[in-house]
Amino acid sequence: RDGVSGMLSRSTAGADARRPIFVFPCGTGNNYACDLGIRTIEDMFVVIDRGVVHAVDAIKVTHPEGETYSINVVVWGLARDAAEMAEGMRWLGPLRYDVAGLYHILLNKLNFAKIGATQASDGECSGGMGPGSEHEDFMMMFAQNTRCSGRGYQFAPLAKLDDGKFDVVVVKKAGIFKTMGLFDKVKVDGSHVEDPLVCYIQAKKMKLEAKESTDLVGIDGEIVVKSPVTLEICPKAFHTFV
């Protein structure tokens, strides 16, 4: 992620973006690599040897301290808080995501924000961003370029790396058992997106404004920024081996 973000931030990004990159599946979830069909180091060398290059999208994230780029997921609310907690429990292995998630479900923290999105790259973000609109209490928000995040869970089952859109998943607050049921659906088949409490759209631009300044937004599981944030799709931003 850092390499792509740095490349796209430079003034020579147009030339750099034509140089294909490859993905090592050496992380915990390897969600970006999995969307490319790369699950092992052997898969990666097969892809490089094949030499097929494809243009893929990125998400530009504008925040109070500047801008950066995401290639996987931008997240806020319960999911971001749980991911941060899970980082401190690496000794648990992949199980840490389940433990951290359950803890934050039981904690039931208030997450007030205004969230709006549009399917037009030059349009205004509709939804809860209008004049006089109130902050609402949400469970969490995902904006994804990949289908999966965390431990390979399909939070955005319709997402594609090259469709010129990112998938937005906004989940409203629910009771503890209902919330646990939604997470079970995420783990099984991604059918959570059909639940009335879940708003799932494909967008080219979105905005999130948290009510509390202490609420942070996570980017690709690596960095956090303050709200408000504006997300914009960057179609065919760079090239990668597929």
Tab-separated table of C-alpha atoms in Angstrom:
chain	number	residue	atom	x	y	z
A	1	ARG	CA	0.000	0.000	0.000
A	2	ASP	CA	2.754	2.447	0.917
A	3	GLY	CA	4.464	1.908	-2.419
A	4	VAL	CA	1.292	2.529	-4.400
A	5	SER	CA	0.333	5.566	-2.317
A	6	GLY	CA	3.773	7.093	-2.725
A	7	MET	CA	3.768	6.406	-6.446
A	8	LEU	CA	0.357	8.015	-6.988
A	9	SER	CA	1.274	11.033	-4.862
A	10	ARG	CA	4.293	11.945	-6.965
A	11	SER	CA	4.045	14.404	-9.833
A	12	THR	CA	5.366	11.703	-12.170
A	13	ALA	CA	2.583	9.316	-11.174
A	14	GLY	CA	1.384	8.909	-14.752
A	15	ALA	CA	4.680	7.417	-15.859
A	16	ASP	CA	5.220	5.410	-12.668
A	17	ALA	CA	1.715	3.937	-12.732
A	18	ARG	CA	2.476	2.219	-16.022
A	19	ARG	CA	5.220	0.186	-14.361
A	20	PRO	CA	3.506	-2.996	-13.135
A	21	ILE	CA	3.819	-4.060	-9.516
A	22	PHE	CA	3.333	-7.489	-7.983
A	23	VAL	CA	1.837	-8.560	-4.673
A	24	PHE	CA	3.506	-10.778	-2.087
A	25	PRO	CA	0.880	-12.786	-0.120
A	26	CYS	CA	2.826	-12.507	3.121
A	27	GLY	CA	0.325	-10.718	5.360
A	28	THR	CA	-2.400	-11.992	7.648
A	29	GLY	CA	-5.439	-11.677	5.409
A	30	ASN	CA	-3.787	-11.155	1.996
A	31	ASN	CA	-7.131	-9.901	0.728
A	32	TYR	CA	-5.746	-7.879	-2.168
A	33	ALA	CA	-3.623	-10.791	-3.346
A	34	CYS	CA	-6.590	-13.174	-3.065
A	35	ASP	CA	-8.692	-10.939	-5.339
A	36	LEU	CA	-5.921	-11.358	-7.911
A	37	GLY	CA	-5.950	-15.134	-7.434
A	38	ILE	CA	-2.579	-15.079	-5.640
A	39	ARG	CA	-2.692	-17.191	-2.488
A	40	THR	CA	0.877	-18.487	-2.235
A	41	ILE	CA	4.386	-17.342	-3.123
A	42	GLU	CA	4.332	-19.952	-5.886
A	43	ASP	CA	1.189	-18.325	-7.330
A	44	MET	CA	2.973	-14.988	-7.374
A	45	PHE	CA	5.913	-16.306	-9.408
A	46	VAL	CA	3.502	-17.996	-11.832
A	47	VAL	CA	1.749	-14.650	-12.349
A	48	ILE	CA	5.031	-12.809	-12.917
A	49	ASP	CA	6.241	-15.468	-15.337
A	50	ARG	CA	2.967	-15.213	-17.278
A	51	GLY	CA	3.621	-11.492	-17.702
A	52	VAL	CA	-0.015	-10.375	-18.020
A	53	VAL	CA	-0.534	-6.811	-16.789
A	54	HIS	CA	-3.867	-5.179	-15.927
A	55	ALA	CA	-4.907	-1.683	-14.804
A	56	VAL	CA	-6.652	-1.529	-11.423
A	57	ASP	CA	-8.322	1.181	-9.338
A	58	ALA	CA	-7.325	3.006	-6.167
A	59	ILE	CA	-9.243	5.215	-3.729
A	60	LYS	CA	-7.980	8.714	-2.945
A	61	VAL	CA	-8.675	9.643	0.678
A	62	THR	CA	-8.662	13.355	1.518
A	63	HIS	CA	-8.483	14.134	5.240
A	64	PRO	CA	-7.599	17.116	7.486
A	65	GLU	CA	-3.863	16.431	7.241
A	66	GLY	CA	-3.670	15.894	3.487
A	67	GLU	CA	-4.413	12.956	1.217
A	68	THR	CA	-3.370	9.357	0.790
A	69	TYR	CA	-4.467	6.348	-1.255
A	70	SER	CA	-6.157	3.064	-0.408
A	71	ILE	CA	-6.037	-0.118	-2.477
A	72	ASN	CA	-8.019	-2.319	-0.095
A	73	VAL	CA	-10.395	-0.847	2.498
A	74	VAL	CA	-11.248	2.369	4.315
A	75	VAL	CA	-13.066	1.620	7.550
A	76	TRP	CA	-14.689	3.452	10.463
A	77	GLY	CA	-16.632	2.550	13.589
A	78	LEU	CA	-16.729	-0.834	15.272
A	79	ALA	CA	-14.671	-2.538	12.565
A	80	ARG	CA	-11.819	-0.019	12.796
A	81	ASP	CA	-11.799	-0.153	16.590
A	82	ALA	CA	-11.778	-3.963	16.555
A	83	ALA	CA	-8.986	-4.075	13.974
A	84	GLU	CA	-6.848	-1.787	16.130
A	85	MET	CA	-7.442	-3.986	19.164
A	86	ALA	CA	-6.639	-7.127	17.154
A	87	GLU	CA	-3.227	-5.714	16.233
A	88	GLY	CA	-2.298	-5.903	19.901
A	89	MET	CA	-3.304	-9.580	20.126
A	90	ARG	CA	-1.217	-11.103	17.340
A	91	TRP	CA	-0.266	-13.914	19.705
A	92	LEU	CA	-3.815	-15.224	19.190
A	93	GLY	CA	-3.264	-15.635	15.462
A	94	PRO	CA	-6.274	-15.182	13.147
A	95	LEU	CA	-8.611	-15.784	16.113
A	96	ARG	CA	-7.786	-12.269	17.326
A	97	TYR	CA	-10.263	-10.769	14.845
A	98	ASP	CA	-13.134	-12.773	16.354
A	99	VAL	CA	-12.141	-11.926	19.937
A	100	ALA	CA	-11.738	-8.201	19.208
A	101	GLY	CA	-14.980	-8.129	17.234
A	102	LEU	CA	-16.964	-9.766	20.047
A	103	TYR	CA	-15.488	-7.369	22.606
A	104	HIS	CA	-16.546	-4.314	20.632
A	105	ILE	CA	-20.001	-5.744	19.896
A	106	LEU	CA	-20.526	-6.094	23.663
A	107	LEU	CA	-19.020	-2.636	24.276
A	108	ASN	CA	-21.640	-1.093	21.945
A	109	LYS	CA	-19.774	2.209	21.573
A	110	LEU	CA	-21.662	5.199	20.154
A	111	ASN	CA	-20.561	6.031	16.589
A	112	PHE	CA	-22.302	9.214	15.460
A	113	ALA	CA	-21.554	10.451	11.951
A	114	LYS	CA	-22.907	11.911	8.740
A	115	ILE	CA	-22.337	9.674	5.711
A	116	GLY	CA	-23.167	10.397	2.068
A	117	ALA	CA	-22.200	8.932	-1.300
A	118	THR	CA	-22.746	9.419	-5.024
A	119	GLN	CA	-22.330	7.319	-8.153
A	120	ALA	CA	-21.162	10.385	-10.113
A	121	SER	CA	-17.498	11.345	-9.797
A	122	ASP	CA	-18.351	15.054	-10.001
A	123	GLY	CA	-21.624	14.881	-8.043
A	124	GLU	CA	-22.586	15.891	-4.526
A	125	CYS	CA	-22.623	13.161	-1.894
A	126	SER	CA	-26.264	12.442	-1.081
A	127	GLY	CA	-27.618	10.717	1.996
A	128	GLY	CA	-27.002	12.209	5.411
A	129	MET	CA	-24.768	15.101	4.295
A	130	GLY	CA	-27.472	17.633	3.390
A	131	PRO	CA	-27.999	21.008	5.081
A	132	GLY	CA	-29.466	20.604	8.554
A	133	SER	CA	-28.933	16.858	8.596
A	134	GLU	CA	-28.187	15.228	11.942
A	135	HIS	CA	-25.418	12.848	12.925
A	136	GLU	CA	-26.719	9.275	13.168
A	137	ASP	CA	-25.494	6.430	15.350
A	138	PHE	CA	-24.028	3.723	13.093
A	139	MET	CA	-22.293	0.449	13.817
A	140	MET	CA	-19.592	0.781	11.160
A	141	MET	CA	-18.690	1.748	7.609
A	142	PHE	CA	-16.564	-0.002	5.001
A	143	ALA	CA	-15.486	1.462	1.659
A	144	GLN	CA	-13.759	-1.297	-0.263
A	145	ASN	CA	-11.900	-1.868	-3.488
A	146	THR	CA	-11.518	-5.563	-2.632
A	147	ARG	CA	-14.206	-8.112	-1.809
A	148	CYS	CA	-12.697	-9.179	1.502
A	149	SER	CA	-11.069	-7.612	4.528
A	150	GLY	CA	-9.871	-8.812	7.905
A	151	ARG	CA	-9.547	-12.595	7.923
A	152	GLY	CA	-10.777	-13.017	4.370
A	153	TYR	CA	-14.397	-12.108	5.177
A	154	GLN	CA	-16.585	-10.963	2.268
A	155	PHE	CA	-17.714	-7.584	3.555
A	156	ALA	CA	-18.198	-6.340	-0.032
A	157	PRO	CA	-19.028	-9.450	-2.091
A	158	LEU	CA	-19.661	-7.537	-5.348
A	159	ALA	CA	-16.470	-5.467	-5.310
A	160	LYS	CA	-14.029	-5.590	-8.227
A	161	LEU	CA	-10.559	-4.116	-8.518
A	162	ASP	CA	-11.140	-2.610	-11.952
A	163	ASP	CA	-14.788	-1.509	-12.214
A	164	GLY	CA	-14.221	2.215	-11.617
A	165	LYS	CA	-16.183	2.141	-8.349
A	166	PHE	CA	-15.689	1.261	-4.712
A	167	ASP	CA	-18.254	-0.604	-2.624
A	168	VAL	CA	-19.708	1.147	0.417
A	169	VAL	CA	-21.154	-0.898	3.288
A	170	VAL	CA	-22.860	1.080	6.053
A	171	VAL	CA	-24.356	-0.871	8.950
A	172	LYS	CA	-26.932	0.617	11.307
A	173	LYS	CA	-26.926	-0.065	15.022
A	174	ALA	CA	-28.615	-3.249	16.231
A	175	GLY	CA	-28.885	-5.404	19.341
A	176	ILE	CA	-26.069	-7.720	20.385
A	177	PHE	CA	-27.572	-10.938	19.019
A	178	LYS	CA	-28.615	-9.304	15.756
A	179	THR	CA	-25.108	-7.901	15.320
A	180	MET	CA	-23.513	-11.282	15.981
A	181	GLY	CA	-25.869	-12.794	13.409
A	182	LEU	CA	-24.737	-10.241	10.813
A	183	PHE	CA	-21.104	-11.114	11.448
A	184	ASP	CA	-21.915	-14.809	11.029
A	185	LYS	CA	-23.379	-14.008	7.595
A	186	VAL	CA	-20.209	-12.117	6.686
A	187	LYS	CA	-18.112	-15.163	7.537
A	188	VAL	CA	-20.314	-17.626	5.670
A	189	ASP	CA	-21.306	-16.096	2.342
A	190	GLY	CA	-21.573	-12.303	2.450
A	191	SER	CA	-25.364	-12.393	2.626
A	192	HIS	CA	-25.314	-9.660	5.289
A	193	VAL	CA	-25.679	-7.154	2.446
A	194	GLU	CA	-29.293	-8.295	1.984
A	195	ASP	CA	-30.231	-7.361	5.548
A	196	PRO	CA	-32.426	-4.242	6.023
A	197	LEU	CA	-29.892	-2.854	8.517
A	198	VAL	CA	-27.175	-2.828	5.859
A	199	CYS	CA	-26.875	-0.191	3.152
A	200	TYR	CA	-24.726	-1.482	0.291
A	201	ILE	CA	-23.991	0.703	-2.736
A	202	GLN	CA	-21.280	1.116	-5.334
A	203	ALA	CA	-20.006	4.680	-5.442
A	204	LYS	CA	-17.416	6.912	-7.053
A	205	LYS	CA	-17.309	9.426	-4.224
A	206	MET	CA	-18.328	9.518	-0.574
A	207	LYS	CA	-17.926	11.617	2.559
A	208	LEU	CA	-17.882	10.721	6.232
A	209	GLU	CA	-17.959	13.254	9.040
A	210	ALA	CA	-17.758	11.804	12.555
A	211	LYS	CA	-19.324	13.768	15.365
A	212	GLU	CA	-16.474	13.054	17.787
A	213	SER	CA	-12.981	14.238	16.907
A	214	THR	CA	-11.562	11.148	18.624
A	215	ASP	CA	-13.221	8.829	16.079
A	216	LEU	CA	-10.580	7.745	13.591
A	217	VAL	CA	-10.764	6.317	10.079
A	218	GLY	CA	-8.547	3.357	9.175
A	219	ILE	CA	-6.917	2.877	5.780
A	220	ASP	CA	-5.789	-0.564	4.591
A	221	GLY	CA	-5.151	-1.718	8.165
A	222	GLU	CA	-1.978	0.380	8.293
A	223	ILE	CA	-2.689	4.042	9.008
A	224	VAL	CA	-5.403	6.072	10.710
A	225	VAL	CA	-6.581	9.606	9.939
A	226	LYS	CA	-9.023	12.034	11.465
A	227	SER	CA	-12.486	12.846	10.157
A	228	PRO	CA	-13.906	14.323	8.001
A	229	VAL	CA	-12.775	12.264	5.025
A	230	THR	CA	-13.690	12.370	1.349
A	231	LEU	CA	-13.154	9.281	-0.777
A	232	GLU	CA	-12.876	9.414	-4.567
A	233	ILE	CA	-12.279	6.572	-7.004
A	234	CYS	CA	-9.159	6.734	-9.183
A	235	PRO	CA	-9.957	4.457	-12.142
A	236	LYS	CA	-7.079	2.453	-13.612
A	237	ALA	CA	-4.703	4.180	-11.204
A	238	PHE	CA	-1.841	1.696	-11.542
A	239	HIS	CA	-0.917	-1.595	-13.182
A	240	THR	CA	-0.304	-4.979	-11.584
A	241	PHE	CA	0.485	-8.511	-12.697
A	242	VAL	CA	-2.579	-10.770	-12.857
